[in-house]
Tab-separated table of N, CA and C in Angstrom:
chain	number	residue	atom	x	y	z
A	1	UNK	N	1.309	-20.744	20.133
A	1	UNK	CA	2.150	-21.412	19.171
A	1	UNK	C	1.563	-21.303	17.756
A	2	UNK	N	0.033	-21.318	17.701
A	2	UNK	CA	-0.300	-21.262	16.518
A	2	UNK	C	-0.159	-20.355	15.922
A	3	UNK	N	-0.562	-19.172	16.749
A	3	UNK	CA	-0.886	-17.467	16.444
A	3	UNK	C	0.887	-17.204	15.890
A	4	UNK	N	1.693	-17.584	16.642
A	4	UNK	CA	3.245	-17.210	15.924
A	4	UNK	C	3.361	-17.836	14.640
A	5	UNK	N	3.093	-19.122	14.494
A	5	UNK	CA	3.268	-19.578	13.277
A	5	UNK	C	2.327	-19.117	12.052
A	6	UNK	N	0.873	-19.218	12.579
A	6	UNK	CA	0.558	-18.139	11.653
A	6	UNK	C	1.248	-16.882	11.159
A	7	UNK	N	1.467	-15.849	12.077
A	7	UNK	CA	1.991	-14.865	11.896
A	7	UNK	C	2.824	-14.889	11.083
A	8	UNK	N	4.003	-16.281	11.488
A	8	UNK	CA	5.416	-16.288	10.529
A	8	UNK	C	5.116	-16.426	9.229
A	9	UNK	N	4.068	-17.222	9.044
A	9	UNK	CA	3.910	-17.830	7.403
A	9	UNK	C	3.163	-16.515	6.852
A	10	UNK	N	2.339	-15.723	7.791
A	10	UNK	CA	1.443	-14.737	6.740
A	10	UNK	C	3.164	-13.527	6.756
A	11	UNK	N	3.871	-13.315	7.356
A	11	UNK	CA	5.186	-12.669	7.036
A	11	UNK	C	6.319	-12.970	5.420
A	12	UNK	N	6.453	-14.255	5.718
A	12	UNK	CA	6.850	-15.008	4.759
A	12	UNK	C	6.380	-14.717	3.198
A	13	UNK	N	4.540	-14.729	3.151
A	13	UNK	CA	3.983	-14.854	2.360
A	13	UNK	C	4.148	-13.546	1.974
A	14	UNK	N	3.744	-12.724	2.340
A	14	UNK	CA	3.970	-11.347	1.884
A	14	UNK	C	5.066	-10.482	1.463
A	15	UNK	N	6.390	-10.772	2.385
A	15	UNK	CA	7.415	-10.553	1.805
A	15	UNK	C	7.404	-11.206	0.671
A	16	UNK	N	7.277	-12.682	-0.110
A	16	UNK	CA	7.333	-13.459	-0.900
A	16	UNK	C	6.750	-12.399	-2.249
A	17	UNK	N	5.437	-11.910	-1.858
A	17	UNK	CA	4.631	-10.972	-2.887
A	17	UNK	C	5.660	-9.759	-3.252
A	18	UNK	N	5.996	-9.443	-1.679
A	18	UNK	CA	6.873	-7.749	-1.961
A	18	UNK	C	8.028	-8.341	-3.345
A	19	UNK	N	8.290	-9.022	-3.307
A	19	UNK	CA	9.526	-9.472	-4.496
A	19	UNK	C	9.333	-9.626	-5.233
A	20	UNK	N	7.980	-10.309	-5.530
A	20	UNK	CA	7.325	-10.642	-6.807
A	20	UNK	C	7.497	-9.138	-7.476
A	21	UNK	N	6.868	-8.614	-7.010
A	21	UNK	CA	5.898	-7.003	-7.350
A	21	UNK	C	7.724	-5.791	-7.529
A	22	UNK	N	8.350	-6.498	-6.947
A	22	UNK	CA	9.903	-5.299	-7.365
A	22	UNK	C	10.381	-5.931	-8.570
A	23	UNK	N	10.120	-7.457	-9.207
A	23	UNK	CA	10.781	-8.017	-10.096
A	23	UNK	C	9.666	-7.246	-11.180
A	24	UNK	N	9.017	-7.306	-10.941
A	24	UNK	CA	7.614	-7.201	-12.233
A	24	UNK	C	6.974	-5.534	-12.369
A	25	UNK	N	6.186	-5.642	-13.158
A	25	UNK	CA	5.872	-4.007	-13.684
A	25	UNK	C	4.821	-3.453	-12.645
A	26	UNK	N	4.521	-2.193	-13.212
A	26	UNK	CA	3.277	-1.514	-12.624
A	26	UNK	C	1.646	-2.155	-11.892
A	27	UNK	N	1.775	-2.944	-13.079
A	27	UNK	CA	0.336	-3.707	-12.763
A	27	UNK	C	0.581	-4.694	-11.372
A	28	UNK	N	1.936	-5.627	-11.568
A	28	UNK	CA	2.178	-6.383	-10.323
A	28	UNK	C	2.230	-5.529	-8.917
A	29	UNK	N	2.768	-4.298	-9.383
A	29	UNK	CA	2.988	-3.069	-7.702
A	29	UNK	C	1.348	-3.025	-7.613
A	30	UNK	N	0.621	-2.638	-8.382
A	30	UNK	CA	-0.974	-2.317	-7.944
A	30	UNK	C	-1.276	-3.344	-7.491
A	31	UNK	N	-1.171	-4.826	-8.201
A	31	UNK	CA	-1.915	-6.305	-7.586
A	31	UNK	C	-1.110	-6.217	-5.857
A	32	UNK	N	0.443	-6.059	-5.744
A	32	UNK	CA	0.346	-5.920	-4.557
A	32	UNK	C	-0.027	-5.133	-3.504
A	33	UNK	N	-0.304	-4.077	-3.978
A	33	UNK	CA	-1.128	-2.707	-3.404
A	33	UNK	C	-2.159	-3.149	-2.801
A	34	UNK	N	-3.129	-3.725	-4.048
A	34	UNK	CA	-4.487	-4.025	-3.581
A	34	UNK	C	-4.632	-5.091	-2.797
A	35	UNK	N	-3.628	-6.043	-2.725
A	35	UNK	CA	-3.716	-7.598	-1.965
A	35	UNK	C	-3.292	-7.350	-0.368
A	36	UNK	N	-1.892	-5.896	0.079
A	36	UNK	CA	-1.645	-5.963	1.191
A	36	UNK	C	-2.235	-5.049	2.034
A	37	UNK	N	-3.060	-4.208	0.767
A	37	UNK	CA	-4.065	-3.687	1.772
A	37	UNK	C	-5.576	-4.343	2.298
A	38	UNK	N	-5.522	-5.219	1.405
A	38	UNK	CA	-6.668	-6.121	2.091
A	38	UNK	C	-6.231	-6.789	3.259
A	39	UNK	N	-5.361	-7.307	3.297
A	39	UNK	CA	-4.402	-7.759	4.618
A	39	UNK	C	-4.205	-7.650	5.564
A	40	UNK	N	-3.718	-5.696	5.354
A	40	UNK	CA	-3.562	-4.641	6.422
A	40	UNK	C	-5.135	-4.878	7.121
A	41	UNK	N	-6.194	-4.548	6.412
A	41	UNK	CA	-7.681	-4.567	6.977
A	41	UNK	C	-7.844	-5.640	7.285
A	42	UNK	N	-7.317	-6.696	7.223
A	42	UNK	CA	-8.087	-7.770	8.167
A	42	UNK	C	-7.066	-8.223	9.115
A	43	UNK	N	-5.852	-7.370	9.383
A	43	UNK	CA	-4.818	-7.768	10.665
A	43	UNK	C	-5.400	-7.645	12.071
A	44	UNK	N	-5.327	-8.646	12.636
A	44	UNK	CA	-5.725	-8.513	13.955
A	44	UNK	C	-4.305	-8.374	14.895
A	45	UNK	N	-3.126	-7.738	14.691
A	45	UNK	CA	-1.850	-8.087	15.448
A	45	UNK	C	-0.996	-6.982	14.562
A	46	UNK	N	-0.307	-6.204	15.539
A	46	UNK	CA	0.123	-5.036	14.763
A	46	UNK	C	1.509	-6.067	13.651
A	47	UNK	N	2.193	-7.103	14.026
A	47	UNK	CA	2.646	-7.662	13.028
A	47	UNK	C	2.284	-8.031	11.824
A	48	UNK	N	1.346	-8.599	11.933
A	48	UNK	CA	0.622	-8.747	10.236
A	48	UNK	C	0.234	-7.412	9.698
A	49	UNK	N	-0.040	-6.611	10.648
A	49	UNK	CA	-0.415	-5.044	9.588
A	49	UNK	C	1.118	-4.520	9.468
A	50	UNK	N	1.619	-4.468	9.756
A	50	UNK	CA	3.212	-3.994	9.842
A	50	UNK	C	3.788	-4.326	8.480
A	51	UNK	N	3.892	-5.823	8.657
A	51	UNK	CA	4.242	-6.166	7.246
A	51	UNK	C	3.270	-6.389	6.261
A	52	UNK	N	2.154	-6.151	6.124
A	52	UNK	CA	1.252	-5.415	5.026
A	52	UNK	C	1.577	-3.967	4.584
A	53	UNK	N	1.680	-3.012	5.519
A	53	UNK	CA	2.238	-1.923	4.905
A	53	UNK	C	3.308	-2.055	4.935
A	54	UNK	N	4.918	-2.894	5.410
A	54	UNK	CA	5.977	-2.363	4.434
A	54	UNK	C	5.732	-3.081	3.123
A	55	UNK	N	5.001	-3.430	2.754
A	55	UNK	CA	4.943	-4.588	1.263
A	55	UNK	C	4.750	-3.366	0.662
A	56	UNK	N	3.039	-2.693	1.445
A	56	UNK	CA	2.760	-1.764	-0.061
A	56	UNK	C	3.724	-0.681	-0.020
A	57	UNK	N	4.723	-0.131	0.689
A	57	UNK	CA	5.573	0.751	0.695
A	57	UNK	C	6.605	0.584	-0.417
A	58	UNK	N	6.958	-0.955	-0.056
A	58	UNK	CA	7.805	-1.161	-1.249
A	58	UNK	C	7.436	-0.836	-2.960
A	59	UNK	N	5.853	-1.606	-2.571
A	59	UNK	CA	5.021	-1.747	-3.842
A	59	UNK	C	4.959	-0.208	-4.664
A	60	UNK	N	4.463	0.921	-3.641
A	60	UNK	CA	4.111	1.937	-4.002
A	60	UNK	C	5.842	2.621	-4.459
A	61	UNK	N	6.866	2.645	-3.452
A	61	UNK	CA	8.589	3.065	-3.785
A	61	UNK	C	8.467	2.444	-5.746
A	62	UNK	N	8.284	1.155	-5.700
A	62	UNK	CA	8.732	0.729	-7.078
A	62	UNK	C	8.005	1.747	-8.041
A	63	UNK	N	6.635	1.807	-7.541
A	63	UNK	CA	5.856	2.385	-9.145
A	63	UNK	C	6.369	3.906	-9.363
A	64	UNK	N	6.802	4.330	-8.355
A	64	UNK	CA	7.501	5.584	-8.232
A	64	UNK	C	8.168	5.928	-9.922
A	65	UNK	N	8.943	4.778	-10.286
A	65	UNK	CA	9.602	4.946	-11.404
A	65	UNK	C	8.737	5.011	-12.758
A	66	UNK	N	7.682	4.630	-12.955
A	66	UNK	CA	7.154	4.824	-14.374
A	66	UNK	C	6.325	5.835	-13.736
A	67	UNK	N	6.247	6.649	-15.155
A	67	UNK	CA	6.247	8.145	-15.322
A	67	UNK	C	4.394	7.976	-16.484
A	68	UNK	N	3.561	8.127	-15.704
A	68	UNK	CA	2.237	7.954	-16.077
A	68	UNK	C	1.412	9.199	-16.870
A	69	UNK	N	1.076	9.370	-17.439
A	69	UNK	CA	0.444	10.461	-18.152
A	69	UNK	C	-1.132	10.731	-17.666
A	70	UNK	N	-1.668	11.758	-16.793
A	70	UNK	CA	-2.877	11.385	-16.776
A	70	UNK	C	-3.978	10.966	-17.975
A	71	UNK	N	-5.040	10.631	-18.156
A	71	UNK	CA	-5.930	10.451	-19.043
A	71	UNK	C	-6.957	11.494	-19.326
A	72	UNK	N	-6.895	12.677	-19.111
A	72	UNK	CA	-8.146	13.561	-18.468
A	72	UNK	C	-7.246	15.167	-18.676
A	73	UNK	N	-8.497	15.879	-18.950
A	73	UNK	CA	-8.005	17.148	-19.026
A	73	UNK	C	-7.376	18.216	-17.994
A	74	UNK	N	-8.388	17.339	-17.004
A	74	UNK	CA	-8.193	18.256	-15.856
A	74	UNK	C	-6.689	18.583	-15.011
A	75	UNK	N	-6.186	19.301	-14.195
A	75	UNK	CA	-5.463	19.167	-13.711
A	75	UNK	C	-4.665	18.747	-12.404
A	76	UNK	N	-3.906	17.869	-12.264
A	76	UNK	CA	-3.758	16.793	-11.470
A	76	UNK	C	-2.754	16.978	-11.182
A	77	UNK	N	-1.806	15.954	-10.065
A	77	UNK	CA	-0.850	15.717	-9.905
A	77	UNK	C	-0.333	14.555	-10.398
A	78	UNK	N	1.168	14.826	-10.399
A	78	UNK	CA	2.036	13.770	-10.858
A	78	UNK	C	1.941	12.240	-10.795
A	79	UNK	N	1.962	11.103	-10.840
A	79	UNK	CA	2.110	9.769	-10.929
A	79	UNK	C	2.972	9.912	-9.751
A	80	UNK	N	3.992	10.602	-9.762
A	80	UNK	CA	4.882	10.323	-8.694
A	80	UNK	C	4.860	10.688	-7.461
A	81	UNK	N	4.076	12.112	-7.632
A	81	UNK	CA	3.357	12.822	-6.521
A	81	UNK	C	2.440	12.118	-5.736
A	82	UNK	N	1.637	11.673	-6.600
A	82	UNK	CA	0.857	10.439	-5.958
A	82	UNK	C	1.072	9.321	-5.235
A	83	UNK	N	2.053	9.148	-5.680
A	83	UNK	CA	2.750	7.444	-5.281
A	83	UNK	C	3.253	8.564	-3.495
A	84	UNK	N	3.858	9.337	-3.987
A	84	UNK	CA	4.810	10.220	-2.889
A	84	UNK	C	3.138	10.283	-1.195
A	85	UNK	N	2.248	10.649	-1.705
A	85	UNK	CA	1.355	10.800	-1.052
A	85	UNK	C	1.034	9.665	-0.152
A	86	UNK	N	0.843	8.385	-1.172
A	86	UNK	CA	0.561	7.180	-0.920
A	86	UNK	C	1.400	6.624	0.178
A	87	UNK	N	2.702	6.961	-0.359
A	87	UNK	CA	4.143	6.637	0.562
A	87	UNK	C	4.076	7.402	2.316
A	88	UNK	N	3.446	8.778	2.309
A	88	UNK	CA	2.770	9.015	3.009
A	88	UNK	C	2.262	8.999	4.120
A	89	UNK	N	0.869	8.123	3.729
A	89	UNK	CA	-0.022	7.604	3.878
A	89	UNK	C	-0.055	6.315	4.688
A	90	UNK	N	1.015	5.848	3.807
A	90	UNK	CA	1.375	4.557	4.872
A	90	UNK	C	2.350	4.689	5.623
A	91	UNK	N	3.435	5.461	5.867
A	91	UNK	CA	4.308	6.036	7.097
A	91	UNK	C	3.139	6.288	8.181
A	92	UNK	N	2.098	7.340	7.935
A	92	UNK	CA	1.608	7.538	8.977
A	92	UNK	C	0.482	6.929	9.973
A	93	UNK	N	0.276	5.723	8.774
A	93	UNK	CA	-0.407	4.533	9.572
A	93	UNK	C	0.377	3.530	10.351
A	94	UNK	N	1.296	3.231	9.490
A	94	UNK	CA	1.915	2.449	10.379
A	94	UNK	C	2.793	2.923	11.825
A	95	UNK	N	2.924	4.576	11.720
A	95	UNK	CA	3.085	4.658	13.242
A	95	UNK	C	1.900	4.340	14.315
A	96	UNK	N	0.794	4.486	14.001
A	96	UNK	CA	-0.322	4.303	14.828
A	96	UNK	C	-0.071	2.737	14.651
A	97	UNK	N	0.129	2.056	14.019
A	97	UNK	CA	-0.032	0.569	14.298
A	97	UNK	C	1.213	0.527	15.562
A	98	UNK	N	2.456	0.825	15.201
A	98	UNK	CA	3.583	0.893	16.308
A	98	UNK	C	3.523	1.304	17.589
A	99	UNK	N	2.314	2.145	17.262
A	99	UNK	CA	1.888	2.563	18.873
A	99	UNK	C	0.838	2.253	19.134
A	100	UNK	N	0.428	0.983	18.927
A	100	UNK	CA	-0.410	0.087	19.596
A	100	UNK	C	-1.792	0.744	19.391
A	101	UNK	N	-2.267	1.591	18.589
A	101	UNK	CA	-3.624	1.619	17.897
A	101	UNK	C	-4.001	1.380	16.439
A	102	UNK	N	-3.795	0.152	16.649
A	102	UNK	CA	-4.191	-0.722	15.264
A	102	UNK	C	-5.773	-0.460	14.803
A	103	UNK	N	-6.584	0.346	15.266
A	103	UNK	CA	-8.149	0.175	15.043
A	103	UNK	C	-7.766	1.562	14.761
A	104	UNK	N	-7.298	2.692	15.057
A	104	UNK	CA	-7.169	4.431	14.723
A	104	UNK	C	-6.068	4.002	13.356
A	105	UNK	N	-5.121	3.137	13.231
A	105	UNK	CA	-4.387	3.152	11.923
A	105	UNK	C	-5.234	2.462	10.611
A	106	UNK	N	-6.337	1.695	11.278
A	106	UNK	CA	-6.905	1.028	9.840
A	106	UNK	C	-7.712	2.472	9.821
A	107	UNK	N	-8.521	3.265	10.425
A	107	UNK	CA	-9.404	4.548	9.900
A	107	UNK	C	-8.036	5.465	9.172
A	108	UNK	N	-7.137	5.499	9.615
A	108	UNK	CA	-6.261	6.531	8.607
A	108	UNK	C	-6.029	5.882	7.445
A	109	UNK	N	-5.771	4.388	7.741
A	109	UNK	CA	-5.649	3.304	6.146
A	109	UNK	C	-6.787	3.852	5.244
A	110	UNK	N	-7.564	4.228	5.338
A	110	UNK	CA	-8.563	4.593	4.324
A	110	UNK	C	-8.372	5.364	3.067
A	111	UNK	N	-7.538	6.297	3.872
A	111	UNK	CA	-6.773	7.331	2.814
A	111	UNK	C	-5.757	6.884	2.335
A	112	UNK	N	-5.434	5.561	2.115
A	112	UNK	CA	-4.583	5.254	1.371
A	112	UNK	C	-5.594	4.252	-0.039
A	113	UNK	N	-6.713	4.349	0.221
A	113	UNK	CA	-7.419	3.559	-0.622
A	113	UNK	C	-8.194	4.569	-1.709
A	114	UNK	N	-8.067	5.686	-0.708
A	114	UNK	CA	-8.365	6.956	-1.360
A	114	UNK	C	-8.252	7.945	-2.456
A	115	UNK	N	-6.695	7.984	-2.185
A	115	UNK	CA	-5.495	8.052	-2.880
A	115	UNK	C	-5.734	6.974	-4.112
A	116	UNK	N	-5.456	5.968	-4.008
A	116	UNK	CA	-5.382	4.837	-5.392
A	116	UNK	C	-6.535	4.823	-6.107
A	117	UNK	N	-7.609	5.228	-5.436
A	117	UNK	CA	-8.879	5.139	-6.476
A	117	UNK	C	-8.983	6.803	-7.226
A	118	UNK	N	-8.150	7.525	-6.435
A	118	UNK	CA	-8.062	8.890	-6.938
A	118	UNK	C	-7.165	8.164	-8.398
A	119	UNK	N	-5.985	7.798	-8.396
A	119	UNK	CA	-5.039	7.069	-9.058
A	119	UNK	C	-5.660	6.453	-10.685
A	120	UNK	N	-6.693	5.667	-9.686
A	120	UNK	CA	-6.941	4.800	-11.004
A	120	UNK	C	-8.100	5.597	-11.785
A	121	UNK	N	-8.628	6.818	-11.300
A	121	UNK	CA	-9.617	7.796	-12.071
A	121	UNK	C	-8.836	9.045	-12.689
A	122	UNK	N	-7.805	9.248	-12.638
A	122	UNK	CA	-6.811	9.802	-13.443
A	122	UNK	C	-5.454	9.065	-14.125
A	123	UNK	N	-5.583	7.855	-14.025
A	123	UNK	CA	-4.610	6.914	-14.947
A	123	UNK	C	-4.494	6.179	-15.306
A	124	UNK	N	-6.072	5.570	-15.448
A	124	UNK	CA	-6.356	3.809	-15.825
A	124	UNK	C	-6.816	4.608	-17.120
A	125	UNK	N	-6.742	3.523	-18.228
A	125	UNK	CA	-7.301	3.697	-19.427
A	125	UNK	C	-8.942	2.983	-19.323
């Protein structure tokens, strides 16, 4: 009884964020990025990781739309390409969560942390 109600409220809560983060800019999609992937890593129940990655799916779909310039000479891919990767990234974790290897989907989750720190070293000021 507890474990469901937990579950429901950490569902609740997160969807609650996913909305925040579609009403609000770039920075709110990253705060939810970074908050439901902490989430995802500490889910013990493929439900709470489930809805940790559709949050950042959403999170990552929104940033899709601003069009980022890298900072750096080098040559990179797109803002959107990236996000596209990211998007990814979390499709293919969350099938391993769906198929009941939640401990093989947090080691592929990695590369989604991967990805964003790639992100923020070609597009943070």
């Amino acid at each position: 009884m507890i474990k469901k109600t937990l579950a429901t409220l950490t569902m609740l809560t997160a969807f609650a964020l996913s909305h925040t983060a579609i009403a609000g800019g770039l920075e709110d999609d990253m705060k939810t990025l970074g908050k439901n992937y902490k989430a995802f890593n500490q889910a013990d129940n493929a439900q709470t990781a489930t809805a940790a990655l559709n949050n950042m799916r959403a999170a990552a779909e929104h940033s899709r739309q601003y069009k980022l310039a890298p900072n750096t000479t080098e040559k990179v891919s797109t803002s959107t390409s990236l996000f596209d990767q990211i998007i990814g990234e979390i499709d293919k974790t969350k099938l391993l969560v769906q198929a009941g290897k939640l401990d093989e989907a947090k080691k592929q989750g990695k590369k989604i942390a991967e990805l964003r720190d790639q992100g923020h070293k070609y597009y943070t000021h």
